[in-house]
């Protein structure tokens, strides 16, 4: 005969996930201790980890530094563009004087 499906409350879910994350035991070991299916516990752990992480996942140190580096590079490029525009204006004026 088919077994009836067991229901676990949210408190049990949280407790089981905490045991896995805090003790360092595998989901299979904890599931055996609690008498539940290892796949079910692994699903709970994965879901909890996805909810705990930001949408894009955790940022590495280099990813956190990248926006500042890009802003500095953009500032440097803007400065170079301004210098080149000034040089161009000077050359235009020189050409006008030279032609006259």
PDB file of C-alpha atoms in Angstrom:
ATOM      1  CA  UNK A   1       0.000   0.000   0.000  1.00  0.00           C
ATOM      2  CA  UNK A   2       1.020   3.578  -0.543  1.00  0.00           C
ATOM      3  CA  UNK A   3       2.255   5.530   2.409  1.00  0.00           C
ATOM      4  CA  UNK A   4       0.554   8.732   3.430  1.00  0.00           C
ATOM      5  CA  UNK A   5       2.571  11.852   2.867  1.00  0.00           C
ATOM      6  CA  UNK A   6       4.037  13.330   6.030  1.00  0.00           C
ATOM      7  CA  UNK A   7       3.763  17.069   6.607  1.00  0.00           C
ATOM      8  CA  UNK A   8       6.450  19.053   8.396  1.00  0.00           C
ATOM      9  CA  UNK A   9       5.858  22.485   9.867  1.00  0.00           C
ATOM     10  CA  UNK A  10       8.065  25.504   9.148  1.00  0.00           C
ATOM     11  CA  UNK A  11       9.768  25.255  12.540  1.00  0.00           C
ATOM     12  CA  UNK A  12      10.901  21.701  11.772  1.00  0.00           C
ATOM     13  CA  UNK A  13      12.207  22.833   8.355  1.00  0.00           C
ATOM     14  CA  UNK A  14      14.205  25.673   9.900  1.00  0.00           C
ATOM     15  CA  UNK A  15      15.607  23.459  12.625  1.00  0.00           C
ATOM     16  CA  UNK A  16      16.716  20.774  10.199  1.00  0.00           C
ATOM     17  CA  UNK A  17      18.338  23.330   7.891  1.00  0.00           C
ATOM     18  CA  UNK A  18      20.123  24.964  10.844  1.00  0.00           C
ATOM     19  CA  UNK A  19      21.518  21.600  11.918  1.00  0.00           C
ATOM     20  CA  UNK A  20      22.975  21.062   8.438  1.00  0.00           C
ATOM     21  CA  UNK A  21      24.395  24.576   8.086  1.00  0.00           C
ATOM     22  CA  UNK A  22      25.731  25.030  11.626  1.00  0.00           C
ATOM     23  CA  UNK A  23      27.128  21.584  12.442  1.00  0.00           C
ATOM     24  CA  UNK A  24      28.755  20.876   9.108  1.00  0.00           C
ATOM     25  CA  UNK A  25      27.091  17.467   8.883  1.00  0.00           C
ATOM     26  CA  UNK A  26      25.852  16.365   5.498  1.00  0.00           C
ATOM     27  CA  UNK A  27      22.171  16.484   4.658  1.00  0.00           C
ATOM     28  CA  UNK A  28      22.178  12.695   4.385  1.00  0.00           C
ATOM     29  CA  UNK A  29      23.498  12.258   7.947  1.00  0.00           C
ATOM     30  CA  UNK A  30      21.027  14.736   9.416  1.00  0.00           C
ATOM     31  CA  UNK A  31      18.138  13.266   7.423  1.00  0.00           C
ATOM     32  CA  UNK A  32      18.965   9.816   8.779  1.00  0.00           C
ATOM     33  CA  UNK A  33      18.999  11.170  12.334  1.00  0.00           C
ATOM     34  CA  UNK A  34      15.656  12.917  11.849  1.00  0.00           C
ATOM     35  CA  UNK A  35      14.022  10.091   9.912  1.00  0.00           C
ATOM     36  CA  UNK A  36      13.294  12.041   6.745  1.00  0.00           C
ATOM     37  CA  UNK A  37      14.257  11.599   3.111  1.00  0.00           C
ATOM     38  CA  UNK A  38      17.748  13.021   2.343  1.00  0.00           C
ATOM     39  CA  UNK A  39      16.503  14.529  -0.930  1.00  0.00           C
ATOM     40  CA  UNK A  40      13.782  16.413   0.913  1.00  0.00           C
ATOM     41  CA  UNK A  41      16.237  17.859   3.411  1.00  0.00           C
ATOM     42  CA  UNK A  42      18.658  18.813   0.636  1.00  0.00           C
ATOM     43  CA  UNK A  43      15.823  20.661  -1.124  1.00  0.00           C
ATOM     44  CA  UNK A  44      15.085  22.581   2.081  1.00  0.00           C
ATOM     45  CA  UNK A  45      18.766  23.481   2.498  1.00  0.00           C
ATOM     46  CA  UNK A  46      19.076  24.634  -1.127  1.00  0.00           C
ATOM     47  CA  UNK A  47      15.933  26.744  -0.829  1.00  0.00           C
ATOM     48  CA  UNK A  48      17.187  28.360   2.385  1.00  0.00           C
ATOM     49  CA  UNK A  49      20.547  29.179   0.786  1.00  0.00           C
ATOM     50  CA  UNK A  50      18.878  30.726  -2.260  1.00  0.00           C
ATOM     51  CA  UNK A  51      16.677  32.877  -0.041  1.00  0.00           C
ATOM     52  CA  UNK A  52      19.636  33.974   2.094  1.00  0.00           C
ATOM     53  CA  UNK A  53      21.731  35.074  -0.901  1.00  0.00           C
ATOM     54  CA  UNK A  54      21.141  38.286  -2.805  1.00  0.00           C
ATOM     55  CA  UNK A  55      19.613  37.876  -6.283  1.00  0.00           C
ATOM     56  CA  UNK A  56      22.973  37.713  -8.071  1.00  0.00           C
ATOM     57  CA  UNK A  57      24.664  35.633  -5.462  1.00  0.00           C
ATOM     58  CA  UNK A  58      27.386  36.719  -3.095  1.00  0.00           C
ATOM     59  CA  UNK A  59      29.841  39.249  -4.492  1.00  0.00           C
ATOM     60  CA  UNK A  60      33.534  38.553  -4.431  1.00  0.00           C
ATOM     61  CA  UNK A  61      36.060  41.170  -3.346  1.00  0.00           C
ATOM     62  CA  UNK A  62      37.005  41.985  -6.939  1.00  0.00           C
ATOM     63  CA  UNK A  63      33.348  42.399  -7.906  1.00  0.00           C
ATOM     64  CA  UNK A  64      32.841  44.883  -5.066  1.00  0.00           C
ATOM     65  CA  UNK A  65      35.890  46.896  -6.164  1.00  0.00           C
ATOM     66  CA  UNK A  66      34.965  46.909  -9.857  1.00  0.00           C
ATOM     67  CA  UNK A  67      32.480  49.848  -9.789  1.00  0.00           C
ATOM     68  CA  UNK A  68      35.065  52.140  -8.162  1.00  0.00           C
ATOM     69  CA  UNK A  69      37.673  51.065 -10.711  1.00  0.00           C
ATOM     70  CA  UNK A  70      35.267  51.706 -13.582  1.00  0.00           C
ATOM     71  CA  UNK A  71      34.354  55.156 -12.233  1.00  0.00           C
ATOM     72  CA  UNK A  72      38.048  56.069 -11.986  1.00  0.00           C
ATOM     73  CA  UNK A  73      38.658  54.872 -15.547  1.00  0.00           C
ATOM     74  CA  UNK A  74      35.632  56.862 -16.764  1.00  0.00           C
ATOM     75  CA  UNK A  75      36.896  59.991 -15.011  1.00  0.00           C
ATOM     76  CA  UNK A  76      40.320  59.546 -16.600  1.00  0.00           C
ATOM     77  CA  UNK A  77      38.784  59.096 -20.065  1.00  0.00           C
ATOM     78  CA  UNK A  78      36.645  62.221 -19.618  1.00  0.00           C
ATOM     79  CA  UNK A  79      39.737  64.197 -18.660  1.00  0.00           C
ATOM     80  CA  UNK A  80      41.602  62.919 -21.729  1.00  0.00           C
ATOM     81  CA  UNK A  81      38.652  63.830 -23.995  1.00  0.00           C
ATOM     82  CA  UNK A  82      38.613  67.376 -22.624  1.00  0.00           C
ATOM     83  CA  UNK A  83      42.357  67.721 -23.261  1.00  0.00           C
ATOM     84  CA  UNK A  84      42.001  66.474 -26.832  1.00  0.00           C
ATOM     85  CA  UNK A  85      39.097  68.843 -27.500  1.00  0.00           C
ATOM     86  CA  UNK A  86      41.191  71.770 -26.242  1.00  0.00           C
ATOM     87  CA  UNK A  87      44.101  70.723 -28.452  1.00  0.00           C
ATOM     88  CA  UNK A  88      41.745  70.499 -31.427  1.00  0.00           C
ATOM     89  CA  UNK A  89      40.454  74.029 -30.805  1.00  0.00           C
ATOM     90  CA  UNK A  90      44.008  75.344 -30.588  1.00  0.00           C
ATOM     91  CA  UNK A  91      44.920  73.625 -33.868  1.00  0.00           C
ATOM     92  CA  UNK A  92      41.811  75.067 -35.545  1.00  0.00           C
ATOM     93  CA  UNK A  93      42.814  78.576 -34.492  1.00  0.00           C
ATOM     94  CA  UNK A  94      46.355  78.019 -35.664  1.00  0.00           C
ATOM     95  CA  UNK A  95      45.134  76.880 -39.075  1.00  0.00           C
ATOM     96  CA  UNK A  96      42.917  79.957 -39.385  1.00  0.00           C
ATOM     97  CA  UNK A  97      45.879  82.242 -38.559  1.00  0.00           C
ATOM     98  CA  UNK A  98      48.189  80.343 -40.885  1.00  0.00           C
ATOM     99  CA  UNK A  99      45.738  80.531 -43.820  1.00  0.00           C
ATOM    100  CA  UNK A 100      45.362  84.317 -43.403  1.00  0.00           C
TER     101      UNK A 100
END
